[in-house]
XYZ file of N, CA and C in Angstrom:
645
model
N -145.862 -69.676 171.996
C -147.104 -69.634 173.095
C -146.328 -69.750 174.413
N -146.594 -68.977 175.592
C -146.001 -69.309 176.424
C -146.901 -70.268 177.295
N -146.002 -71.157 178.161
C -146.534 -72.235 179.033
C -146.882 -71.672 180.512
N -147.914 -71.488 181.345
C -148.091 -71.870 182.513
C -147.241 -71.332 183.539
N -145.807 -72.108 183.523
C -144.439 -72.158 184.155
C -143.952 -70.729 183.494
N -143.697 -70.456 182.079
C -143.043 -68.982 182.208
C -143.642 -68.171 182.466
N -145.045 -67.981 182.188
C -145.871 -67.209 182.775
C -145.398 -66.823 184.125
N -145.637 -67.757 185.233
C -145.488 -67.171 186.390
C -144.279 -67.199 186.745
N -142.952 -67.688 185.907
C -141.642 -67.086 186.317
C -141.478 -65.916 185.648
N -142.122 -65.417 184.574
C -142.190 -63.988 184.516
C -142.871 -63.040 185.744
N -143.850 -63.074 186.222
C -144.536 -62.864 187.266
C -143.174 -62.525 188.492
N -142.783 -63.775 188.742
C -141.914 -63.810 189.671
C -140.759 -62.998 189.601
N -140.036 -62.600 188.539
C -139.097 -61.951 187.481
C -139.419 -60.281 188.359
N -140.974 -60.113 187.376
C -141.339 -59.095 187.236
C -141.412 -58.548 189.004
N -141.885 -59.126 189.605
C -142.172 -58.827 190.975
C -140.499 -58.062 191.633
N -139.574 -58.998 191.859
C -138.129 -58.964 191.914
C -137.926 -57.437 191.587
N -137.796 -56.989 190.166
C -137.731 -56.296 189.377
C -138.246 -54.832 190.142
N -139.628 -55.000 190.515
C -140.231 -54.158 190.898
C -139.971 -53.758 191.911
N -139.375 -54.687 192.677
C -139.112 -54.022 194.116
C -137.306 -53.583 194.349
N -136.750 -53.917 193.282
C -135.065 -53.291 193.378
C -135.370 -51.543 192.827
N -136.718 -51.204 191.727
C -136.978 -50.338 191.507
C -137.686 -49.479 192.660
N -138.116 -50.111 193.450
C -138.349 -49.613 194.706
C -137.900 -49.081 195.640
N -136.685 -49.989 195.844
C -135.564 -49.570 196.778
C -134.620 -48.648 196.064
N -134.705 -48.482 195.055
C -133.662 -47.332 194.289
C -134.293 -46.613 194.624
N -135.593 -46.073 194.099
C -136.314 -44.908 194.117
C -136.513 -44.185 195.438
N -136.732 -45.129 196.619
C -136.474 -44.785 198.282
C -135.283 -44.448 198.383
N -134.222 -44.799 198.029
C -132.854 -44.899 198.540
C -132.251 -43.345 197.921
N -133.266 -42.477 196.801
C -133.010 -41.547 196.083
C -133.848 -40.560 196.818
N -134.915 -40.889 197.458
C -135.983 -39.845 197.859
C -135.449 -39.642 199.676
N -134.829 -40.485 200.041
C -134.276 -40.292 201.249
C -132.897 -39.492 201.227
N -132.079 -39.742 200.038
C -130.829 -38.656 200.383
C -131.312 -37.434 199.900
N -132.095 -37.736 198.763
C -132.763 -36.007 198.198
C -133.017 -35.337 199.337
N -134.213 -35.959 200.542
C -134.780 -34.939 201.354
C -133.828 -34.756 202.654
N -132.562 -35.168 202.747
C -131.601 -34.966 203.813
C -130.871 -33.877 203.242
N -130.933 -33.363 202.112
C -130.246 -32.475 201.571
C -130.700 -31.040 202.167
N -129.579 -30.252 202.412
C -130.000 -29.123 203.335
C -130.952 -28.287 202.407
N -130.840 -27.844 201.191
C -131.294 -27.223 200.376
C -133.061 -27.758 200.015
N -133.250 -29.128 200.433
C -134.241 -29.642 200.507
C -135.358 -29.379 201.778
N -134.607 -28.669 202.987
C -135.215 -28.833 204.519
C -135.675 -27.308 204.412
N -136.902 -27.011 203.340
C -137.660 -25.871 203.736
C -138.297 -26.011 204.722
N -139.262 -27.049 204.905
C -140.170 -26.883 206.226
C -140.203 -27.974 207.195
N -139.621 -27.683 208.431
C -139.645 -28.542 209.460
C -140.451 -28.990 209.783
N -140.362 -30.242 210.169
C -141.912 -31.476 210.551
C -143.033 -30.656 211.998
N -141.925 -30.034 212.471
C -142.976 -29.409 213.616
C -143.861 -28.435 213.126
N -143.381 -27.711 211.874
C -143.958 -26.249 211.754
C -145.154 -27.052 210.131
N -145.076 -28.210 209.655
C -145.526 -28.740 208.491
C -147.646 -28.646 209.075
N -148.077 -28.420 208.061
C -149.815 -28.376 208.565
C -150.067 -29.725 208.969
N -150.873 -29.640 209.938
C -151.482 -31.413 210.482
C -152.729 -31.234 209.958
N -152.667 -31.422 208.175
C -153.520 -31.925 207.419
C -153.305 -33.411 206.547
N -153.780 -34.449 206.392
C -153.283 -35.575 206.040
C -153.427 -35.629 204.601
N -153.889 -34.943 203.771
C -154.100 -34.584 202.465
C -152.994 -33.819 201.832
N -152.650 -32.407 202.736
C -151.654 -31.647 202.020
C -150.291 -32.494 202.434
N -150.189 -33.293 203.813
C -148.980 -34.111 203.413
C -148.757 -35.059 202.397
N -149.518 -36.074 201.994
C -149.722 -37.281 201.376
C -149.850 -36.323 199.513
N -150.197 -35.629 198.920
C -149.833 -34.930 198.044
C -148.708 -34.454 198.116
N -148.014 -33.381 199.020
C -146.716 -32.932 199.455
C -145.668 -34.380 198.893
N -145.627 -35.286 199.521
C -144.685 -36.441 199.727
C -144.972 -37.162 198.198
N -146.089 -37.488 197.726
C -146.314 -37.579 196.540
C -145.774 -37.150 195.561
N -145.730 -35.729 195.431
C -145.342 -34.619 194.484
C -143.522 -35.015 194.486
N -142.942 -35.360 195.995
C -141.593 -35.177 195.714
C -140.826 -36.789 195.590
N -141.793 -37.937 195.850
C -141.449 -39.157 195.426
C -141.893 -38.900 193.444
N -142.436 -38.256 192.940
C -142.205 -38.160 191.191
C -141.278 -37.811 190.849
N -141.356 -36.584 191.620
C -140.001 -35.507 191.427
C -138.814 -36.019 191.373
N -138.325 -36.776 192.373
C -137.197 -37.566 192.498
C -136.847 -38.889 191.805
N -138.026 -39.495 191.504
C -138.664 -41.036 190.268
C -138.299 -39.723 188.905
N -137.883 -38.807 188.462
C -137.955 -37.955 187.515
C -139.188 -38.288 186.605
N -140.210 -38.665 187.396
C -141.570 -38.448 186.850
C -142.539 -37.320 187.007
N -141.919 -36.134 185.739
C -142.423 -34.980 186.304
C -143.579 -34.681 185.575
N -144.416 -35.400 184.632
C -145.894 -35.359 184.303
C -146.487 -35.606 185.267
N -146.412 -36.541 186.393
C -147.136 -37.121 187.572
C -147.043 -36.133 188.740
N -145.501 -35.420 189.170
C -145.212 -34.551 190.009
C -146.262 -32.883 189.640
N -146.235 -32.784 188.497
C -146.591 -31.457 187.998
C -148.305 -31.818 188.219
N -148.966 -32.440 187.893
C -150.488 -32.608 187.832
C -150.942 -32.809 189.520
N -150.168 -33.466 190.499
C -149.824 -33.695 191.673
C -150.177 -31.968 192.310
N -148.776 -31.455 192.080
C -148.536 -29.856 192.594
C -150.019 -29.337 192.342
N -150.244 -29.266 190.895
C -151.912 -28.394 190.774
C -152.617 -28.821 191.805
N -152.865 -30.089 191.604
C -153.798 -30.782 192.646
C -153.737 -29.917 194.366
N -152.377 -30.301 194.517
C -152.218 -29.360 195.989
C -152.534 -27.832 195.980
N -151.894 -27.334 195.040
C -151.834 -25.768 195.082
C -153.405 -25.509 195.119
N -154.280 -26.488 194.470
C -155.883 -25.745 194.618
C -156.548 -26.522 195.678
N -156.216 -27.330 196.225
C -156.308 -28.172 197.685
C -155.911 -26.889 199.010
N -154.677 -26.237 198.566
C -154.661 -25.059 199.773
C -155.270 -24.157 199.567
N -155.116 -23.524 198.276
C -156.224 -22.513 198.300
C -157.779 -22.466 199.015
N -158.215 -23.831 198.555
C -159.534 -23.572 198.888
C -159.711 -23.977 200.547
N -158.439 -24.838 201.195
C -158.496 -25.142 202.974
C -157.875 -23.805 203.198
N -157.429 -22.731 202.678
C -157.043 -21.379 203.565
C -158.862 -20.674 203.420
N -159.526 -20.686 202.019
C -160.715 -20.181 201.952
C -161.552 -20.570 203.172
N -161.692 -21.510 203.273
C -162.698 -22.250 204.313
C -162.239 -21.839 205.776
N -160.967 -21.254 206.314
C -160.539 -20.903 207.111
C -160.750 -19.632 207.561
N -160.387 -18.754 206.400
C -160.673 -17.415 206.284
C -162.290 -17.172 206.761
N -162.740 -17.541 205.621
C -164.519 -17.386 205.559
C -165.429 -18.505 206.150
N -164.792 -19.266 207.140
C -165.505 -19.966 208.201
C -166.856 -20.879 207.687
N -165.887 -21.379 206.828
C -167.141 -22.241 205.816
C -166.257 -23.666 205.277
N -167.142 -24.090 204.735
C -166.976 -26.047 204.515
C -165.965 -25.697 203.527
N -165.357 -26.831 202.875
C -164.415 -26.686 201.899
C -165.229 -26.259 200.686
N -164.688 -25.107 199.897
C -165.953 -25.161 199.008
C -165.948 -25.547 197.742
N -167.098 -25.635 196.427
C -166.987 -26.495 195.906
C -167.310 -25.769 194.463
N -166.714 -24.338 194.512
C -166.795 -23.207 193.803
C -165.349 -23.450 192.963
N -165.399 -23.159 191.485
C -164.435 -23.165 190.829
C -162.997 -22.472 191.456
N -162.127 -22.871 190.681
C -160.718 -22.736 191.604
C -160.649 -21.425 191.691
N -160.526 -20.533 190.248
C -160.241 -19.070 190.232
C -160.911 -18.170 190.576
N -162.382 -18.731 191.261
C -163.510 -17.635 192.148
C -162.549 -17.821 193.373
N -162.319 -18.724 193.935
C -161.482 -18.947 195.190
C -160.250 -17.690 195.735
N -159.782 -18.151 194.253
C -158.303 -17.393 194.058
C -158.800 -15.880 194.414
N -159.672 -15.310 193.205
C -159.919 -14.178 193.241
C -160.651 -13.595 194.344
N -161.298 -14.288 194.919
C -161.422 -13.471 196.511
C -160.550 -13.908 197.529
N -159.573 -14.700 197.309
C -158.555 -14.667 198.465
C -157.784 -13.717 198.101
N -157.592 -13.357 197.111
C -156.615 -12.222 196.362
C -157.668 -10.677 197.159
N -158.904 -10.164 196.794
C -159.452 -9.635 197.304
C -159.063 -9.419 198.263
N -159.456 -10.549 199.784
C -159.279 -10.450 200.931
C -157.805 -10.087 201.699
N -157.071 -10.621 200.627
C -155.340 -9.967 201.050
C -155.203 -8.562 200.561
N -155.848 -8.192 199.728
C -155.583 -6.558 199.256
C -156.164 -5.934 200.485
N -157.416 -6.247 200.710
C -157.702 -5.390 201.797
C -157.943 -5.298 202.977
N -156.754 -6.538 203.740
C -156.029 -6.418 204.615
C -154.758 -6.174 204.763
N -154.099 -5.847 203.589
C -152.810 -5.076 203.014
C -151.704 -6.233 203.377
N -152.390 -7.456 203.029
C -151.646 -8.695 203.388
C -150.429 -8.830 201.828
N -149.543 -8.130 201.293
C -149.108 -7.378 200.138
C -148.448 -8.828 199.658
N -147.812 -9.730 200.524
C -146.776 -11.091 200.244
C -148.113 -12.016 200.062
N -149.125 -12.188 200.493
C -150.350 -12.958 200.688
C -150.735 -12.927 199.267
N -150.874 -11.333 198.289
C -151.419 -11.482 197.555
C -150.985 -11.546 196.191
N -149.643 -11.306 196.728
C -148.496 -11.715 195.421
C -148.216 -13.094 195.484
N -148.211 -14.375 196.185
C -148.519 -15.573 195.984
C -149.510 -15.819 195.440
N -150.751 -15.000 195.727
C -152.003 -15.767 194.838
C -151.778 -15.716 193.702
N -151.337 -14.286 193.130
C -151.473 -13.937 191.911
C -150.622 -15.137 190.996
N -149.205 -15.492 191.901
C -148.412 -16.291 191.066
C -149.339 -17.816 190.872
N -150.248 -18.168 191.943
C -150.359 -19.366 191.703
C -151.440 -18.871 190.578
N -152.355 -18.023 190.547
C -153.190 -17.682 189.542
C -153.116 -17.787 188.388
N -151.581 -17.082 187.800
C -151.079 -16.874 186.768
C -150.608 -18.457 186.110
N -149.966 -19.087 187.006
C -149.651 -20.706 186.984
C -150.787 -21.473 186.436
N -151.905 -21.230 187.154
C -153.061 -21.893 186.910
C -153.328 -22.146 185.588
N -153.178 -20.360 185.015
C -153.705 -20.142 183.793
C -153.031 -20.791 182.460
N -151.716 -21.146 182.762
C -150.720 -21.682 181.997
C -150.910 -22.717 181.479
N -150.536 -23.824 182.940
C -150.705 -25.184 183.193
C -151.839 -26.276 183.265
N -152.697 -25.519 184.161
C -153.391 -26.346 184.930
C -154.722 -27.264 184.218
N -154.908 -26.828 183.399
C -156.240 -27.502 182.390
C -155.917 -28.380 181.485
N -154.487 -27.846 181.077
C -153.798 -28.597 180.056
C -153.467 -29.811 180.319
N -152.684 -29.687 181.449
C -151.622 -30.458 182.138
C -152.792 -31.537 183.003
N -153.884 -31.080 183.397
C -154.559 -32.427 184.873
C -155.565 -32.964 183.294
N -156.064 -32.127 182.203
C -156.931 -33.107 181.612
C -156.450 -33.672 180.548
N -154.805 -34.009 180.535
C -154.100 -34.748 180.014
C -154.199 -34.129 178.287
N -154.252 -32.637 177.965
C -153.952 -32.400 176.771
C -152.609 -31.877 176.630
N -151.703 -32.939 176.582
C -150.389 -32.253 176.486
C -150.044 -31.452 175.384
N -150.525 -31.660 174.198
C -150.521 -30.821 172.981
C -150.875 -29.494 173.400
N -151.873 -29.373 174.238
C -152.350 -27.886 174.365
C -151.117 -27.244 175.295
N -150.586 -28.252 176.413
C -149.670 -27.765 177.349
C -148.298 -27.072 176.198
N -147.873 -27.879 175.649
C -146.619 -27.266 174.556
C -147.032 -25.895 173.902
N -148.296 -26.429 173.226
C -148.507 -25.430 172.196
C -148.499 -24.082 172.915
N -148.919 -23.932 174.564
C -149.285 -22.880 175.129
C -148.021 -22.499 175.819
N -146.582 -23.055 176.083
C -146.005 -22.904 176.968
C -144.832 -22.820 176.328
N -144.395 -23.398 174.988
C -143.123 -23.756 174.525
C -142.455 -22.588 173.974
N -141.253 -22.494 173.908
C -140.590 -21.305 172.938
C -139.398 -22.012 172.609
N -139.283 -21.533 170.802
C -138.152 -22.377 170.265
C -137.565 -21.042 169.654
N -136.067 -20.853 169.707
C -135.501 -19.355 168.929
C -134.929 -19.820 167.566
N -135.395 -19.583 166.728
C -135.164 -19.329 165.385
C -133.835 -18.222 164.747
N -132.554 -18.409 164.483
C -132.129 -17.670 163.770
C -132.515 -16.777 162.170
N -132.854 -15.447 162.119
C -133.106 -15.104 161.114
C -132.420 -13.779 160.777
N -132.594 -13.359 159.766
C -132.128 -11.962 159.197
C -133.581 -10.925 159.625
N -133.568 -9.969 160.196
C -134.085 -8.349 160.262
C -133.764 -8.067 158.923
N -135.381 -8.134 158.079
C -135.449 -7.469 156.540
C -135.192 -6.020 156.895
N -135.660 -5.711 157.957
C -135.371 -4.108 158.171
C -134.110 -3.442 158.178
N -133.196 -4.279 159.223
C -132.119 -3.890 159.566
C -131.056 -4.671 158.483
N -131.315 -5.488 158.642
C -129.903 -6.488 157.842
C -129.349 -7.323 158.591
N -129.865 -6.787 159.934
C -128.890 -7.468 160.943
C -129.648 -9.169 161.730
N -128.571 -10.028 162.175
C -129.057 -11.009 162.814
C -129.643 -11.008 163.728
N -130.791 -11.937 163.785
C -132.008 -11.840 165.228
C -132.119 -13.440 165.355
N -132.491 -13.443 166.561
C -133.347 -14.632 167.223
C -134.916 -14.549 167.643
N -135.567 -14.986 166.528
C -136.850 -14.785 167.110
C -137.566 -15.862 167.570
N -138.331 -15.929 168.906
C -139.581 -16.817 169.482
C -140.595 -17.459 169.105
N -140.776 -18.422 168.911
C -141.638 -19.127 167.970
C -142.370 -20.118 168.631
N -143.288 -20.426 169.158
C -144.283 -21.508 169.870
C -144.458 -22.730 168.924
N -144.900 -24.071 169.720
C -144.575 -25.223 168.579
C -145.290 -25.384 167.550
N -145.020 -25.884 166.770
C -145.204 -25.737 165.087
C -144.924 -27.287 164.962
N -146.133 -28.516 164.701
C -145.696 -29.569 164.681
C -145.013 -29.733 163.344
N -145.272 -29.164 162.014
C -144.741 -29.011 160.908
C -143.131 -28.341 160.580
N -143.080 -27.643 161.677
C -141.704 -27.016 161.724
C -140.845 -27.920 163.048
N -141.461 -28.125 163.547
C -140.085 -28.629 165.005
C -140.222 -29.956 165.049
N -141.036 -30.826 164.591
C -141.352 -32.392 164.646
C -141.413 -33.167 166.193
N -141.626 -34.032 165.891
C -142.084 -34.839 166.925
C -140.795 -35.166 168.470
N -139.847 -35.207 167.793
C -139.060 -35.367 168.739
C -138.337 -33.625 169.661
N -138.805 -32.405 169.186
C -138.980 -31.271 169.633
C -139.912 -31.461 170.722
N -141.317 -32.124 169.873
C -142.286 -31.602 171.231
C -141.889 -32.740 172.227
N -141.507 -33.860 172.138
C -141.263 -34.369 173.479
C -139.842 -33.306 174.258
N -139.185 -33.044 174.038
C -138.372 -32.130 174.516
C -138.511 -30.996 175.109
N -139.305 -30.649 174.253
C -140.406 -29.523 175.205
C -141.189 -29.592 176.093
N -142.105 -30.421 175.804
C -143.088 -31.548 176.832
C -142.295 -31.823 178.305
N -141.043 -32.371 178.252
C -140.008 -32.606 179.173
C -139.898 -31.548 180.089
N -139.617 -30.636 179.379
C -138.871 -29.291 179.862
C -139.875 -28.312 180.196
N -140.887 -28.793 179.850
C -142.260 -27.426 180.760
C -142.646 -28.070 181.955
N -142.711 -29.640 181.689
C -143.112 -30.254 183.028
C -142.374 -30.292 184.035
N -140.744 -30.294 183.860
C -139.640 -30.386 184.731
C -140.167 -28.770 185.646
N -139.663 -27.755 184.653
C -139.616 -26.329 184.766
C -140.718 -26.076 185.902
N -141.856 -26.722 185.210
C -143.374 -26.774 186.041
C -143.138 -27.050 187.357
N -142.893 -28.536 187.645
C -142.658 -29.099 188.894
C -141.876 -28.448 189.812
N -140.239 -27.810 189.525
C -140.144 -26.805 190.186
C -140.391 -25.449 190.629
N -141.338 -24.675 189.906
C -142.066 -23.771 189.665
C -143.234 -23.904 190.966
N -143.594 -25.101 190.795
C -145.176 -25.402 191.711
C -144.664 -25.645 193.075
N -143.213 -26.028 193.401
C -142.915 -26.670 194.701
C -142.268 -25.736 195.168
N -141.971 -24.463 194.663
C -141.488 -22.794 194.792
C -143.132 -22.541 195.708
N -144.155 -22.307 194.532
C -145.473 -21.752 195.257
C -145.953 -22.415 195.893
N -145.871 -23.753 196.446
C -146.432 -24.732 197.395
C -145.978 -24.262 199.014
N -144.396 -24.592 198.700
C -143.573 -23.963 199.920
C -143.717 -22.418 200.679
N -143.847 -21.682 199.546
C -144.154 -20.510 199.642
C -145.554 -20.035 200.371
N -146.447 -20.816 199.874
C -148.043 -20.877 200.279
C -147.970 -21.447 201.439
N -147.448 -22.600 201.733
C -147.400 -23.098 203.538
C -146.752 -21.978 204.248
N -145.556 -21.634 203.666
C -145.104 -21.060 204.714
C -145.886 -19.791 204.912
N -146.215 -19.075 204.503
C -146.978 -17.900 204.431
C -148.400 -18.058 205.505
N -149.183 -18.770 204.075
C -150.358 -18.941 205.128
C -150.973 -19.817 206.009
N -149.902 -20.863 206.289
C -150.127 -21.726 207.363
C -149.174 -22.054 208.274
N -147.979 -21.351 208.633
C -146.807 -21.169 209.444
C -146.805 -19.429 209.848
N -146.640 -18.851 209.113
C -146.464 -17.162 209.660
C -147.439 -17.038 210.294
N -148.923 -17.138 209.452
C -150.019 -16.301 209.897
C -150.349 -16.938 211.019
N -150.514 -18.108 211.145
C -151.005 -18.689 212.546
C -149.828 -18.419 213.313
N -148.817 -18.460 213.349
C -147.718 -18.046 214.474
C -148.114 -16.470 214.996
N -148.769 -15.925 213.831
C -149.037 -14.251 214.300
C -150.304 -13.978 214.821
N -151.075 -14.993 214.887
C -152.303 -14.869 215.572
C -152.343 -14.877 217.033
């Protein structure tokens, strides 16, 4: 049984340990954000919206800490917020409470009617990715996330031609096991975060910077 002194010592050591981790993460984030490849949106052009800024910063904080589970969930939240924020601006209404899918469909129709091909394309990618990962990721159904998005290639023989071929197969526990499940999860969330960040930047640049400057 631990004594009160040993417990206090543990908390003191833990605090120091957490501070060291925080310093390490912040150093990595500062270094990463100063790289030319990450200077996507200049400070002066970034939307003046506290929620967008906080979620955007939190995504990158998780991303550069290798916490892709958290960064992907936050990215989905930000894409939904951006969509509804733009919806409220276009249709001169309050932030909509309707489902994200309905908001995206109305925005796509608006872009199509106004011959905004780039906007329609961006929204289409957002909607496609929402279908793939949003519900499973943000509702904590990681099994569904992996089963719906994983692809494993298996070497086999084509019974009709006799030639060697690679066949894609989604994750099956009895075939691929737990280790491959974890690898697939990490890969899906890693790639998902990369793609989500690309969509977020594209959305902000097109709908909040280019369109605003052209008004």
